[in-house]
Every structure is written in C-alpha cells, then in structure tokens.
Coordinates of C-alpha atoms and ligand atoms in Angstrom, one line a residue:
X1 CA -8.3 6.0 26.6
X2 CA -7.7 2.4 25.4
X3 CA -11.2 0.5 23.7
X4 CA -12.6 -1.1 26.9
X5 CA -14.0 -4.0 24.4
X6 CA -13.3 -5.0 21.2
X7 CA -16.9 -3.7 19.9
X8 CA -15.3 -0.2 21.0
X9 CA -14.0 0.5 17.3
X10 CA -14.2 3.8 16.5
X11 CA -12.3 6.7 17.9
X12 CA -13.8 9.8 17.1
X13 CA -13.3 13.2 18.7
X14 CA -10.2 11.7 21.3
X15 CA -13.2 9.2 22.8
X16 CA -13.2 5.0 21.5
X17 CA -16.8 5.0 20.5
X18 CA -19.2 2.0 20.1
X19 CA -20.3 1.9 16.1
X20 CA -24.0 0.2 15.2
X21 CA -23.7 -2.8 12.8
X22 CA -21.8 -5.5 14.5
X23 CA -18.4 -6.7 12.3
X24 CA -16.9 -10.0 12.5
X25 CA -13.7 -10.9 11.3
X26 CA -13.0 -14.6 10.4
X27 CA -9.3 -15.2 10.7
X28 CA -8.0 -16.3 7.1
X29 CA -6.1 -19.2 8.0
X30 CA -8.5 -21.0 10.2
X31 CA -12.0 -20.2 9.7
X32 CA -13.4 -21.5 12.7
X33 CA -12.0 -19.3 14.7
X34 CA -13.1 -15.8 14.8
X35 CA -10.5 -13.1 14.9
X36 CA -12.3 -10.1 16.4
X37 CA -15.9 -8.6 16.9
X38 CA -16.0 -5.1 16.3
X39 CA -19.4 -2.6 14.6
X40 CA -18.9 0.2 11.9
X41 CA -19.0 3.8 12.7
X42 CA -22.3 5.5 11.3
X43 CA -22.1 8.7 8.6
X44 CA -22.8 10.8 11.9
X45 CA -19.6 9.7 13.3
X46 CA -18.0 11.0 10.4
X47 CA -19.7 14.2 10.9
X48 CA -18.9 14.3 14.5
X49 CA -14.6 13.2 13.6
X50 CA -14.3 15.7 11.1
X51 CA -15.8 18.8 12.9
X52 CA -13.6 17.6 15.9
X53 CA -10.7 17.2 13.8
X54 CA -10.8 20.8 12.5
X55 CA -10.9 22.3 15.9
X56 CA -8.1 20.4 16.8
X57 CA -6.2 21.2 14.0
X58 CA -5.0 25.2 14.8
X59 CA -3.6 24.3 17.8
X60 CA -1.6 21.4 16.2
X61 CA -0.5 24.1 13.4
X62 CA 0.9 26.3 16.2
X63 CA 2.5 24.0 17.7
X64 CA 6.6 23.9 17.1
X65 CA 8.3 22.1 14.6
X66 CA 10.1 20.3 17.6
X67 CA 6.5 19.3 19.0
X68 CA 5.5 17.7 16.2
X69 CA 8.5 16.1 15.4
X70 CA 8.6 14.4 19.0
X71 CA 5.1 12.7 18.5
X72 CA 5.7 11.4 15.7
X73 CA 9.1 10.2 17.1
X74 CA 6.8 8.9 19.9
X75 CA 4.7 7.1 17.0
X76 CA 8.3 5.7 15.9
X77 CA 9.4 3.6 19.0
X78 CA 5.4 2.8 20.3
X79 CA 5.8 0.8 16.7
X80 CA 9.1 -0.5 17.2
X81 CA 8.2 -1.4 21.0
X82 CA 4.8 -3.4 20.0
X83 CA 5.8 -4.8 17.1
X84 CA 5.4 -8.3 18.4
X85 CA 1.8 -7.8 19.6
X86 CA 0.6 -6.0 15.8
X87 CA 1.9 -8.6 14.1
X88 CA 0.1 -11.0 15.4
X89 CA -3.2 -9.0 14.9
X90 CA -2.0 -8.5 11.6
X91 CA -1.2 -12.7 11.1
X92 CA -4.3 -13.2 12.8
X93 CA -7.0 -10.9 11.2
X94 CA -4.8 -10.6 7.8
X95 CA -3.4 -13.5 6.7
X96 CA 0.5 -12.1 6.8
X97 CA 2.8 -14.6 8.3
X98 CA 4.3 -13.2 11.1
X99 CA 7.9 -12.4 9.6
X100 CA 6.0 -10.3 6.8
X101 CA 3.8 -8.8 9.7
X102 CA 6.8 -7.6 11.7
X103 CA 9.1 -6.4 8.5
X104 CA 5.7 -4.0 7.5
X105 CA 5.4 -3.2 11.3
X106 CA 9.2 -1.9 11.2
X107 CA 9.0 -0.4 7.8
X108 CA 5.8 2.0 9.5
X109 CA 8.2 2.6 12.6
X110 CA 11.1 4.0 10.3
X111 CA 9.0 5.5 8.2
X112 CA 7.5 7.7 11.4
X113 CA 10.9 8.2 12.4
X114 CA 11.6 9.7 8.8
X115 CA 8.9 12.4 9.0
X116 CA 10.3 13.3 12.6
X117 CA 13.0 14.4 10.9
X118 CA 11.3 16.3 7.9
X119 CA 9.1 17.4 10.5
X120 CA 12.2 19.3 11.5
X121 CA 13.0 20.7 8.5
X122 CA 9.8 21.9 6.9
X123 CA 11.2 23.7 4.0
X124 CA 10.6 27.7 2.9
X125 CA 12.6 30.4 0.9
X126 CA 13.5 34.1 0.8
X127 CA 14.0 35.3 -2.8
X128 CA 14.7 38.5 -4.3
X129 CA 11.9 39.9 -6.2
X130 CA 11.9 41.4 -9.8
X131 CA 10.5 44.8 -8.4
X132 CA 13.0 47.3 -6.3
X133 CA 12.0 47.4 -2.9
X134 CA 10.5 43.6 -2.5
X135 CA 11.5 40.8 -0.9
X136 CA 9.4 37.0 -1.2
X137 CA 8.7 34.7 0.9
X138 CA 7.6 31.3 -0.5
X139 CA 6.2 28.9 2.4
X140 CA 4.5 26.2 3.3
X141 CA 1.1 25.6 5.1
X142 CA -0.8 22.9 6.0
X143 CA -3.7 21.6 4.0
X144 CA -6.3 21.3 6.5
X145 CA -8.3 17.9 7.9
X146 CA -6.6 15.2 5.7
X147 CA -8.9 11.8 4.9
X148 CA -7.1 8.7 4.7
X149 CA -8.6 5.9 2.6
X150 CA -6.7 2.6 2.9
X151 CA -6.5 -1.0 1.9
X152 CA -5.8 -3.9 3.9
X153 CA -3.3 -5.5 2.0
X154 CA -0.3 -3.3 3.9
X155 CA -2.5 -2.2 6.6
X156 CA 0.4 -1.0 8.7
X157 CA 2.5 0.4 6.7
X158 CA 0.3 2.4 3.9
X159 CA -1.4 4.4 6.3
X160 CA 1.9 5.5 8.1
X161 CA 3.2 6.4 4.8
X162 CA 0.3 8.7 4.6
X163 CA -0.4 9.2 8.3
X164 CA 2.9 10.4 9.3
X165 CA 3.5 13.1 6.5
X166 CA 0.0 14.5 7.6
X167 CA 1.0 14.7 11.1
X168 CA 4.3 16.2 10.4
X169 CA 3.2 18.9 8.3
X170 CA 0.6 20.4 10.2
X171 CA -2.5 18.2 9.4
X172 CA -5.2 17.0 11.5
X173 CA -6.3 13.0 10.3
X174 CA -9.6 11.1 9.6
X175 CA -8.2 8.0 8.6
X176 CA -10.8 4.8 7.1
X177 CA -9.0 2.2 7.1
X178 CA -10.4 -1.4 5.0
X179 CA -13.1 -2.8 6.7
X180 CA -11.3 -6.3 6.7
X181 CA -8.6 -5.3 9.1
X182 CA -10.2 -3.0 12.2
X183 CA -7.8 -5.0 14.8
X184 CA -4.9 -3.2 13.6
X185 CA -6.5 -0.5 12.4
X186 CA -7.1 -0.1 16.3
X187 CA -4.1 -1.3 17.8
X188 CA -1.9 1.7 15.8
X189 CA -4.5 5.0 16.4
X190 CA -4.1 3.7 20.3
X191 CA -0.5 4.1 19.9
X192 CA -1.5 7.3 17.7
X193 CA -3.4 8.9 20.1
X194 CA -1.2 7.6 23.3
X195 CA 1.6 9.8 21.4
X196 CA -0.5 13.0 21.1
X197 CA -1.5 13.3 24.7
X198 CA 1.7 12.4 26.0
X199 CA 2.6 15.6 24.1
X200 CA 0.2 17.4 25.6
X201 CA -1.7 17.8 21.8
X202 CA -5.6 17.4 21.3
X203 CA -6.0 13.4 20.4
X204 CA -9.0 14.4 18.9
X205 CA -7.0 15.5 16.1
X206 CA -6.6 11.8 14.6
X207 CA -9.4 10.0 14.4
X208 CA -10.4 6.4 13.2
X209 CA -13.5 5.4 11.5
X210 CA -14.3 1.6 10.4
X211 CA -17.0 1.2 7.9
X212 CA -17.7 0.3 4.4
X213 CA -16.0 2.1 1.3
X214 CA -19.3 3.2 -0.5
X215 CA -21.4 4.9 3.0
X216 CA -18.2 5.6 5.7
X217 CA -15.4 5.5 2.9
X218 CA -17.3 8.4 1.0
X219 CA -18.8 10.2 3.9
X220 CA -14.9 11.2 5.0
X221 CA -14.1 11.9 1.2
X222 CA -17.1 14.7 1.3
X223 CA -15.9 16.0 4.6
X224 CA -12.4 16.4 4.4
X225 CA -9.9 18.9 2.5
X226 CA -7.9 16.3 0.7
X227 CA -7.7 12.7 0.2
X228 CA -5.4 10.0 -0.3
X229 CA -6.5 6.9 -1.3
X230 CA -4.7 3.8 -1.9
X231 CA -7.0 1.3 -3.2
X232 CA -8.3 -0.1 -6.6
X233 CA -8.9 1.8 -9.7
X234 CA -12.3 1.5 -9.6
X235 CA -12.7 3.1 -6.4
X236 CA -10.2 5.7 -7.0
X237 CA -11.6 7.3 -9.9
X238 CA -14.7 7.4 -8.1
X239 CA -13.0 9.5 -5.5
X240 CA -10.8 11.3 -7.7
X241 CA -14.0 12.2 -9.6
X242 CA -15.6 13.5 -6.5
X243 CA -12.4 15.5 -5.1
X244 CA -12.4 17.1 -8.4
X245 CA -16.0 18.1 -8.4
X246 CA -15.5 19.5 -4.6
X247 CA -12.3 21.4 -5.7
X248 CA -10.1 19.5 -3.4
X249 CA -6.3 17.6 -3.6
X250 CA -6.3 14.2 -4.0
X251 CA -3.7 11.7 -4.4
X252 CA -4.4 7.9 -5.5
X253 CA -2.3 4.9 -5.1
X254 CA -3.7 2.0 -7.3
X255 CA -3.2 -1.1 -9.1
X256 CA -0.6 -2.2 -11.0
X257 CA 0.3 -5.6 -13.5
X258 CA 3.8 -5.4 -13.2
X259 CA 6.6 -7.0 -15.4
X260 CA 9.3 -9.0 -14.5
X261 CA 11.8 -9.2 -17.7
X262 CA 14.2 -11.9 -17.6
X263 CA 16.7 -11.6 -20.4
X264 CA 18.9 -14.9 -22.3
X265 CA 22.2 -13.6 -20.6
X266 CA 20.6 -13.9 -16.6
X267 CA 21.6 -17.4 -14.5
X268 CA 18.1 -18.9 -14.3
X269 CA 18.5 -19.9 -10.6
X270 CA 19.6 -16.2 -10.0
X271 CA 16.2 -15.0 -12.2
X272 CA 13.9 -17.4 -10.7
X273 CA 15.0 -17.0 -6.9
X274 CA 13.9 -13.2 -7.5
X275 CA 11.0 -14.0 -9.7
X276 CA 9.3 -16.4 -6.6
X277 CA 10.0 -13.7 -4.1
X278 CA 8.8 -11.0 -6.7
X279 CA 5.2 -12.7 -7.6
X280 CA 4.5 -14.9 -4.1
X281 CA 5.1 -13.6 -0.7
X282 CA 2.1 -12.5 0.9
X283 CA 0.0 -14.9 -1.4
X284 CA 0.6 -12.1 -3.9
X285 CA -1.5 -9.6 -2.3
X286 CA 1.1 -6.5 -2.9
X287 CA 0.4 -3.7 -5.5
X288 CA 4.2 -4.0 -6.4
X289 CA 4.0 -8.2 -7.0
X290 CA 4.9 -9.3 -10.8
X291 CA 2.2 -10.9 -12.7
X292 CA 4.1 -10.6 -16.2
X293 CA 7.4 -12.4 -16.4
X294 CA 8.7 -11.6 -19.9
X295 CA 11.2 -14.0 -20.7
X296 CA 13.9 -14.0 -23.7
X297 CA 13.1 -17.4 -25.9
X298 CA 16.7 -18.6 -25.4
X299 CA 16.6 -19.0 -21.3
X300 CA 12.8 -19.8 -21.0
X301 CA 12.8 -23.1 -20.4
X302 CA 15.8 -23.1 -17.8
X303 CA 13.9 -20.4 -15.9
X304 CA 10.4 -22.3 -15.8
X305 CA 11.9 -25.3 -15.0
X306 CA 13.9 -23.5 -11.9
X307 CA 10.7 -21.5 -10.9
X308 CA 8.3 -24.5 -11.0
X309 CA 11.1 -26.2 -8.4
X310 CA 11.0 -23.4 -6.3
X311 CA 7.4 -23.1 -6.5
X312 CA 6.8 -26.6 -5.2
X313 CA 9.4 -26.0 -2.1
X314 CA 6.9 -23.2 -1.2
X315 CA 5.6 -23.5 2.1
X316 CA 1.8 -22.6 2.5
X317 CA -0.2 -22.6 5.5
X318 CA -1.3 -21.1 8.7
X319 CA 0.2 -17.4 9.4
X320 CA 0.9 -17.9 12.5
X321 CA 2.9 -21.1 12.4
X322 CA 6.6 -20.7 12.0
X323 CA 7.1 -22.8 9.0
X324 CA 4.8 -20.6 7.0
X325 CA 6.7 -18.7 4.5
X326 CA 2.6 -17.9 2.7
X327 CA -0.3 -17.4 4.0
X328 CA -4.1 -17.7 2.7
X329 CA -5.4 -15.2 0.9
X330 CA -7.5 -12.6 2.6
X331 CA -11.0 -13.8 2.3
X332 CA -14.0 -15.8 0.3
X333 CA -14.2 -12.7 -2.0
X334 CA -10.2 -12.5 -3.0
X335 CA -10.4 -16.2 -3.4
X336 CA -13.0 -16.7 -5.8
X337 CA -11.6 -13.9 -8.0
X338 CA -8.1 -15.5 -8.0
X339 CA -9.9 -18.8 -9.0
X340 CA -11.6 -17.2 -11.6
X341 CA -9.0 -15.7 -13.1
X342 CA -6.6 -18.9 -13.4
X343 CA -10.2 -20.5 -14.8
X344 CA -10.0 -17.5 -17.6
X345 CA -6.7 -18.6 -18.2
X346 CA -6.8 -21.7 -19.4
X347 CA -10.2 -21.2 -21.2
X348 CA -7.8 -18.4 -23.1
X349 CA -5.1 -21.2 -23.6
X350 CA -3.0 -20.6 -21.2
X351 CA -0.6 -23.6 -19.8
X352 CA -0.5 -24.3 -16.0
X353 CA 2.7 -24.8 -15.0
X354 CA 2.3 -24.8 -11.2
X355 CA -0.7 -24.4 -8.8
X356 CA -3.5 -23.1 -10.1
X357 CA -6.2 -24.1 -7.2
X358 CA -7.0 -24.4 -3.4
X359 CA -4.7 -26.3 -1.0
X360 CA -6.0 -28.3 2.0
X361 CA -4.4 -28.4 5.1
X362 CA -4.9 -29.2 8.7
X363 CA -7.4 -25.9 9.6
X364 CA -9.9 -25.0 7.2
X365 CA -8.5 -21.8 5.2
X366 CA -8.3 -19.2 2.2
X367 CA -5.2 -21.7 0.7
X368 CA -4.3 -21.1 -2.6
X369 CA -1.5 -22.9 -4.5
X370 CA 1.3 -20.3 -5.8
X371 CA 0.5 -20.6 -9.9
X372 CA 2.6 -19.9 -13.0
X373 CA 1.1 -20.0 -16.2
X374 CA 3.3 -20.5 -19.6
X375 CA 2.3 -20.1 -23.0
X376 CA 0.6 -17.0 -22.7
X377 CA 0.2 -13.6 -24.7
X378 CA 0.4 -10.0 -23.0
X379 CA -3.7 -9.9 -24.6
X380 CA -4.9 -12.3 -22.4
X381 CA -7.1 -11.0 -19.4
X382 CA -4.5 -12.6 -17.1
X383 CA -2.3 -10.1 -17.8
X384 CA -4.3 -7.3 -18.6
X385 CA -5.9 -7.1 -15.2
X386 CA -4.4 -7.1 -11.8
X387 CA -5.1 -10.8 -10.6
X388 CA -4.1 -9.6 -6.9
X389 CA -2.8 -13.2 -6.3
X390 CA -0.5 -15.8 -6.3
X391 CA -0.7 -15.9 -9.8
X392 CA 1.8 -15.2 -12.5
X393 CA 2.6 -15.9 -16.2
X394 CA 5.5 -16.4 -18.6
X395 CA 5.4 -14.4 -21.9
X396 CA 8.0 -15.6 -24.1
X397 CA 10.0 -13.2 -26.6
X398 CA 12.4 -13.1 -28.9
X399 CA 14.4 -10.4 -27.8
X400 CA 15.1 -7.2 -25.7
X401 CA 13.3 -5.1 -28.0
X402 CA 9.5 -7.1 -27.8
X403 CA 10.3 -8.0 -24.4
X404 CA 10.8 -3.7 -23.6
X405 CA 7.4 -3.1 -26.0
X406 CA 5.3 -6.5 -24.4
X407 CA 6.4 -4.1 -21.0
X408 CA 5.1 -1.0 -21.7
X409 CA 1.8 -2.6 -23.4
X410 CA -0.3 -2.5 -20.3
X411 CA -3.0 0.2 -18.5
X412 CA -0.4 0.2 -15.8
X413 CA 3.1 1.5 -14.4
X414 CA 3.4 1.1 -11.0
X415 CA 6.4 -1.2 -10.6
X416 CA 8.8 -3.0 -12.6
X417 CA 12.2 -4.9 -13.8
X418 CA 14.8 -6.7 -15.4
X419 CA 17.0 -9.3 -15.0
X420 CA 20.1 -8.9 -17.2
X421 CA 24.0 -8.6 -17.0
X422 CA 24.0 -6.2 -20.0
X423 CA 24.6 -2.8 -18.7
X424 CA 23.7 -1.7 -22.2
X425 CA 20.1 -3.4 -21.8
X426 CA 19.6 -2.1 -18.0
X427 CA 20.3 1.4 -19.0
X428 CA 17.9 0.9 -22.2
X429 CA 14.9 -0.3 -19.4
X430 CA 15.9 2.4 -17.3
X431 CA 15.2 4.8 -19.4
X432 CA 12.1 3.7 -21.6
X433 CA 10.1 1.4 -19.3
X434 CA 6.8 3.3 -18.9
X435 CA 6.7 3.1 -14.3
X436 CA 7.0 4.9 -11.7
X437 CA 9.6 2.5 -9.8
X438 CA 12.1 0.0 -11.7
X439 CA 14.6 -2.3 -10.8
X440 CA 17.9 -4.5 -11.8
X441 CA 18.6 -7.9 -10.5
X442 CA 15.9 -7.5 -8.6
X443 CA 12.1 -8.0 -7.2
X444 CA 9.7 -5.8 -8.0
X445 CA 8.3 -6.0 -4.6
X446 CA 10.3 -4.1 -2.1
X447 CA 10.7 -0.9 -1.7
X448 CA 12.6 1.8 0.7
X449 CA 10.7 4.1 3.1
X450 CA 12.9 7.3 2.6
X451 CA 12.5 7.5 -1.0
X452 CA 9.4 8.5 -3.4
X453 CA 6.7 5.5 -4.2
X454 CA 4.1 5.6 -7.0
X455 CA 3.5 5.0 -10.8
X456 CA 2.1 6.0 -13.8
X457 CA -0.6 5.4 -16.0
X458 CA -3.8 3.7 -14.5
X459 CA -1.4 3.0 -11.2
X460 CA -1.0 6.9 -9.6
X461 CA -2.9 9.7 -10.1
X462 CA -1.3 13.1 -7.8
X463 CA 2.0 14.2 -6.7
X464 CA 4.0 11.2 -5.0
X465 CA 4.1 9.5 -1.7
X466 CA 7.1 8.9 0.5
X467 CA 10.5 10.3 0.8
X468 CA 10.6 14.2 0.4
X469 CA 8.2 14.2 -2.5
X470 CA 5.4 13.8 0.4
X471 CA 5.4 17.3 1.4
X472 CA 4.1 18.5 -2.2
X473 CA 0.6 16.8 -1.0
X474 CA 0.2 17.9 2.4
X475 CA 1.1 21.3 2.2
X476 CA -0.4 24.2 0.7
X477 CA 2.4 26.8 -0.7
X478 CA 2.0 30.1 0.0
X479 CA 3.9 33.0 -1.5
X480 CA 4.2 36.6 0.3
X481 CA 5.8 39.9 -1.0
X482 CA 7.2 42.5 1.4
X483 CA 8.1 45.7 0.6
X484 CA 11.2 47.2 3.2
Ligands
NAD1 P1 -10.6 -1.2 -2.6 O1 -10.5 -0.1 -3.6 O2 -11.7 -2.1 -2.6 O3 -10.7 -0.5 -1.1 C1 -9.7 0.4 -0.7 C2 -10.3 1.3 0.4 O4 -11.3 2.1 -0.2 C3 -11.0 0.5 1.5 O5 -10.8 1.2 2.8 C4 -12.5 0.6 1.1 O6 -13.4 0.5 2.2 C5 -12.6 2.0 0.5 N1 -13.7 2.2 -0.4 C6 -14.3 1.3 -1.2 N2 -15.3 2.0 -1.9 C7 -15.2 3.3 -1.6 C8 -16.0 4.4 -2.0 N3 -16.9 4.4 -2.9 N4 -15.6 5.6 -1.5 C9 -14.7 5.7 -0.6 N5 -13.9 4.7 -0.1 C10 -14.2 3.5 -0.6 O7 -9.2 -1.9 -2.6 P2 -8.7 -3.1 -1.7 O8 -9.4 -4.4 -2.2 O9 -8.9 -2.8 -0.2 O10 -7.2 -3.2 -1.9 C11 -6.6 -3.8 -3.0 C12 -6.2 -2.9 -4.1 O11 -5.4 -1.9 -3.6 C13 -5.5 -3.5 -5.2 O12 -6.0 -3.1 -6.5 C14 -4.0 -3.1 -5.0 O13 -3.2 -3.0 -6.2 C15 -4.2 -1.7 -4.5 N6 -3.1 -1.3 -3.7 C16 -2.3 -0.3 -4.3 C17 -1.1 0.1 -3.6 C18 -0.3 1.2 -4.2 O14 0.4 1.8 -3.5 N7 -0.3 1.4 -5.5 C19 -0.8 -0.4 -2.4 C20 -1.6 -1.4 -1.9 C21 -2.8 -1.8 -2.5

C-alpha cells in the first residue's frame, strides 16, 4: 500500500507506481540539501488512472450517503492525526514555515470534515408539476471521473477543497498536483487511499499523477469529465479553452492583484499590523495576498512609516526553524520573477521603501526581503500584474471615491478590503468593489473553509468553490416527471 521508496510517486489504479524521468526537489531554504527524489508519471499512466478511475466510480456512486460520508470523515482525522509529519514535508519541500504548514494542514482536515457532513445531506426536491397528474423530481448526480489541477502554493489545502466535494458527491478523482511539491502530494493520497480501503471502497478510485503541466497536466484535462484548476491565468484559459472545445465543466481558480484600502479615519498601527500580515506571510505566495495598498493622502505617511517598522521586525529565514515567521520563496524561477518585477518598478519610478532584494543568511536559500514600494500609480506593471511575492505598493489618493475607482481598475477580483471606521464607507465598498471576497478591518488573506471562495473578472471563471456552493460543480442535476 504505502510507496516502498520515495521514487514510488505515482499511484495509479490503487497500486504506488514507479514514474520514468527522475524528479528532484531542492529544499527552498537550504539548497544543499535535497528534499526528496521522486520521477513523473508518463501520458500512459494517465491513460491507465483514468480508465481505472471510471470503473471504480459506479460502485462508489452506489454506495450510501453514510459510506461516503465516513471516508471522508476518515480523510478528516488521518489529517488532523499527521498533521505534524505533513508539515514538515510541506516546510521542507515548500518553503511554509511550519506554523503556516500546520494551520493549511488543519484548514484541509476541517474542510474534509465539512463535506462529511454535506455528504450527508446531498440535496433533491419533489415539486408539483404544471400538468394534472405529474409529480418532479429534481436531483442530483455525480459528474463522472473529476481531474484535479493544482498549484503548490496551498498544496494541502486547495486540493482538499476540491478533493473532498468530489469524493462526497459521488466522484471518482485523478488529481495532478504541481510538480514542485510531490512529497505532500504523496503523503495525503496515502492517507486518501488508507481511508477508502478501510471502507471497504475501490482505492483505485483516487488516483495521483506527478508530471509537468503542459504533457501530464493536459493528458488528465483530455481524459476526464470535468476539471478544476487552480493555477495561473495563462494556464487556465488554456484549459478552459480546451474543456470548452471537449464539451466538458470546468471551474478555474486564478490570480488575483488585490487591494488593500486604508482610509484617513483608520489608526495607522491598526492599518499596518493588517496590511504586513495581508501582503507577507508565506513570502507572499497566496492568491488572496494584497499587492495594492490604496491609501487616503491624509494618513499615508503615518501608515508607511508604521509598515516600514514592521517590515524590518520581520523575521526571514529557514522554514523549519522556530523563529521563522517567512520563509524563502519557492524556487530559482519565483525568485527571478519577483526580482524582476521590483527592477520594473523602479525603472517605472517607483520608490523603495523597504526590501526590494535577496537576503543572506546562515544556509544558502530562496531569501527575499519583504518590499513596499511608494510613489506609485495603479498603471504601473507592479500593479497590473500579480507579482506573487513579497512585494507590495502604496498608491496614494485623495479620497474614498479614487481610492473605490483606483480598486476596481484592475483585470482582477479575487480578494479585497478596507480599513475604515466609517460604516458609511464600508457599506459603500461592500457594495461596489468589483471581487468575489471582501473584507473590513481586515487581511485580505484568510479565509473560512465552510463558506464559498472565488472572484471575478480575470480571477474565477465557473460556479464557486467551498462551502455549499461546491455542489453546483460536481454534480450533474437531473430532472424527472412521473405521472401517478
Ligand atoms: P501554474 O498555472 O503554473 O500551475 C498550476 C498547475 O497547472 C500545476 O499543477 C501545473 O503543473 C499545471 N499546468 C501547467 N501547465 C499546464 C497545462 N498546459 N495543462 C494542464 N496543466 C498545466 O500556477 P502555479 O505557478 O503552480 O501557481 C501559482 C498561481 O496560482 C498564481 O497565479 C496564483 O495566484 C494562483 N493561485 C490561485 C488561487 C485561487 O484560488 N484563486 C489559489 C492559489 C494559487
């Protein structure tokens, strides 16, 4: 059952296969040290995991509501109980300080535990019907063989967001995870697949396949009956392109540029403490992170100068030690895009006023300084584009009203927020800001499991994940007349 070494990646058809190409993974923080060897499945294995996944599937359909709300209960606690051991996989092949590891690792385990319970309550409806005689039913069905395309900025808890609404409806799994985090990725389908036996139900129906987006990543997406991706624009509307040409559901979690507003009537310490933890933790690596703070002329000085304090008090280092509060950045590539992106900056004028380039410390490492930029307009490309970093600018405006337009002047909408004490400004932001999630007094990073996640514009594309929206993706209604 369990991968007898770590070049045992795959599991395909309830077996831990071998892949071909060998995979090493460099841990972030100390690149001397090699943080697992593992090889890539082949387009074969694909192949192989999908045909097994839709044999497995029927019997997983049939099974009770109770069943399938038991494994994933079983999903729920296996999290809970190992939650030391993945975060250190996660710290160690990721990058994630271990306190961020283990709140993602609990966030998967509730959210498991949330989709026991909906398992429970799959929803249907009798209704009358306009015609004498007729009663209809409208129900639900599973989709099908569901592929899961994921990132490895979260890559615990965005695939049980996904992976556990799958399970609880019905679904049978073939879930690619990033290629830059296979421990993990392995450590939670053992856990997966220890669940499904224990319940007596196929394990071949979830299946794990490492490889690279453009072969493995797009091999499941022409295999499966429905896909949800969370990922990059760019890839997204590559796959979104291809569902649509293969008539299948797809749901996309993307990018965002998320502003932070911070208006003349907020306490600057209050505003800044919430604008570090919005833009920083996790080196900035989280789709719901501010880059835009859009600050009100008359408190922009007290708030930079309180940020850049609490900037320099930051503690960045090695994930695994305990004084860590950030981490290194994931790789070389992430790296060399944040640094060109704070060069681009300041050749478009913009003013450091913390960070803004690598840090040494004692082991060789992905280190990059938290950076604030002021002085800067909503045109330039720092906060056009998602920098995906621990990078973040000021704008300054005049008042609520630029502030609320220099907002909603972006290709994004995933996240968002104010700072204010004006109930009358809150309930203005509320209402017009242009995202799928928004909040007061607070970061925009953060989010609860039990309610729905996603955004609008370039940021979301398909019905919503989490909470009760998930069922609208993986199910399938049906709607049956009867005569008496
Ligand atoms: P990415 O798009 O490069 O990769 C995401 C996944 O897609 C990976 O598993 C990758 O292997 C796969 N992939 C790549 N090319 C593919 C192709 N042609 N066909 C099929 N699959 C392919 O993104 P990333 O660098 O891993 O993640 C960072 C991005 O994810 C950021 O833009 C971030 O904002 C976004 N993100 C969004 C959310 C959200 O919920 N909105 C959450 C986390 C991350």
């Amino acid at each position: 059952m369990s991968p007898a070494s770590d070049r045992i990646t795959n599991f395909i058809a309830g077996s831990w296969r071998p892949g071909r190409e060998r995979l090493d993974i460099v841990n972030p923080s100390n690149l001397d040290e090699l943080a697992g060897s593992y090889s890539l499945a082949g387009a074969d294995d694909v192949a192989e995991a999908v045909a097994a996944a839709r044999a497995a599937q029927p019997q997983w359909r049939a099974a009770t509501v109770e069943q399938r709300s038991l494994v994933l209960d079983a999903i729920s606690r296996a999290l809970f109980d190992r939650k030391d051991e993945l975060a250190r996989i996660a710290a160690t092949e990721g990058g994630k300080t271990i306190p961020d590891a283990l709140g993602e690792i609990t966030r998967a385990a509730h959210l498991a535990r949330f989709f026991a319970a909906e398992a429970l309550r799959a929803p249907g409806e009798t209704l009358g019907s306009v015609r004498p005689g007729v009663e209809v039913d409208v129900t639900r069905e599973p989709v099908g063989v569901i592929g899961l395309v994921t990132p490895w900025n979260f890559p615990v808890a965005t695939p049980m967001w996904k992976i556990a609404p799958a399970l609880a409806f019905g679904n049978a799994v073939i879930w690619k995870p990033s290629e830059k985090t296979p421990g993990i990725s392995i450590a939670v389908t053992r856990l997966i697949a220890e669940a499904l036996e224990a319940h007596g139900m196929p394990a071949a129906l979830f299946n794990l396949v490492i490889g690279a987006g453009p072969n493995i990543g797009a091999a499941v997406v022409d295999a499966v009956d429905a896909v949800s991706f969370t990922g990059s624009v760019n890839t997204g509307r590559r796959i979104a392109v291809r569902c649509a040409e293969r008539m299948i559901r797809v749901q996309l979690e993307l990018g965002g540029q998320n502003p932070l507003v911070v208006l003349g009537d907020a306490d600057p310490e209050r505003a800044a403490e919430i604008g570090v933890n919005s833009a920083y933790f996790h080196a900035g690596q989280r789709c719901t992170a501010t880059g835009r703070f859009i600050v009100e002329d008359s408190i922009h000085d007290a708030f930079v100068a309180a940020m850049t304090e609490r900037m320099a008090a930051l503690r960045v280092g090695h994930a695994l030690l305990p004084e860590t509060q950030i981490g290194p950045v994931i790789d070389e590539f992430q790296l060399t895009k944040n640094l060109h992106y704070i060069d681009t900056g300041l050749k478009e004028g913009a003013q450091l006023a913390s960070g803004g380039g690598r840090l040494d410390r004692p082991t060789r490492g992905w280190f990059l300084a938290p950076t604030l930029f002021t002085e800067t307009s909503n045109a330039m490309t720092i906060n056009r584009e998602e920098v995906f970093g621990p990078v973040a600018s000021v704008i300054r405006v005049k008042d609520y009203e630029e502030a609320l337009h220099v907002a909603n002047d972006t290709d994004y909408g995933l996240s968002s927020g104010i700072i204010t004490n004006s109930m009358k400004h809150a309930r203005h932001f509320q209402a017009n800001i242009q995202a799928g999630m928004t909040m007061l007094n607070l970061p925009t990073a953060g989010v609860d499991y039990h309610v729905p996640f996603g955004g609008r514009k370039m940021s979301s594309y398909g019905p919503r994940e989490q909470g009760r929206s998930a069922i609208e993706f993986y199910t399938i209604i049906k709607t049956a007349y009867r005569a008496l």
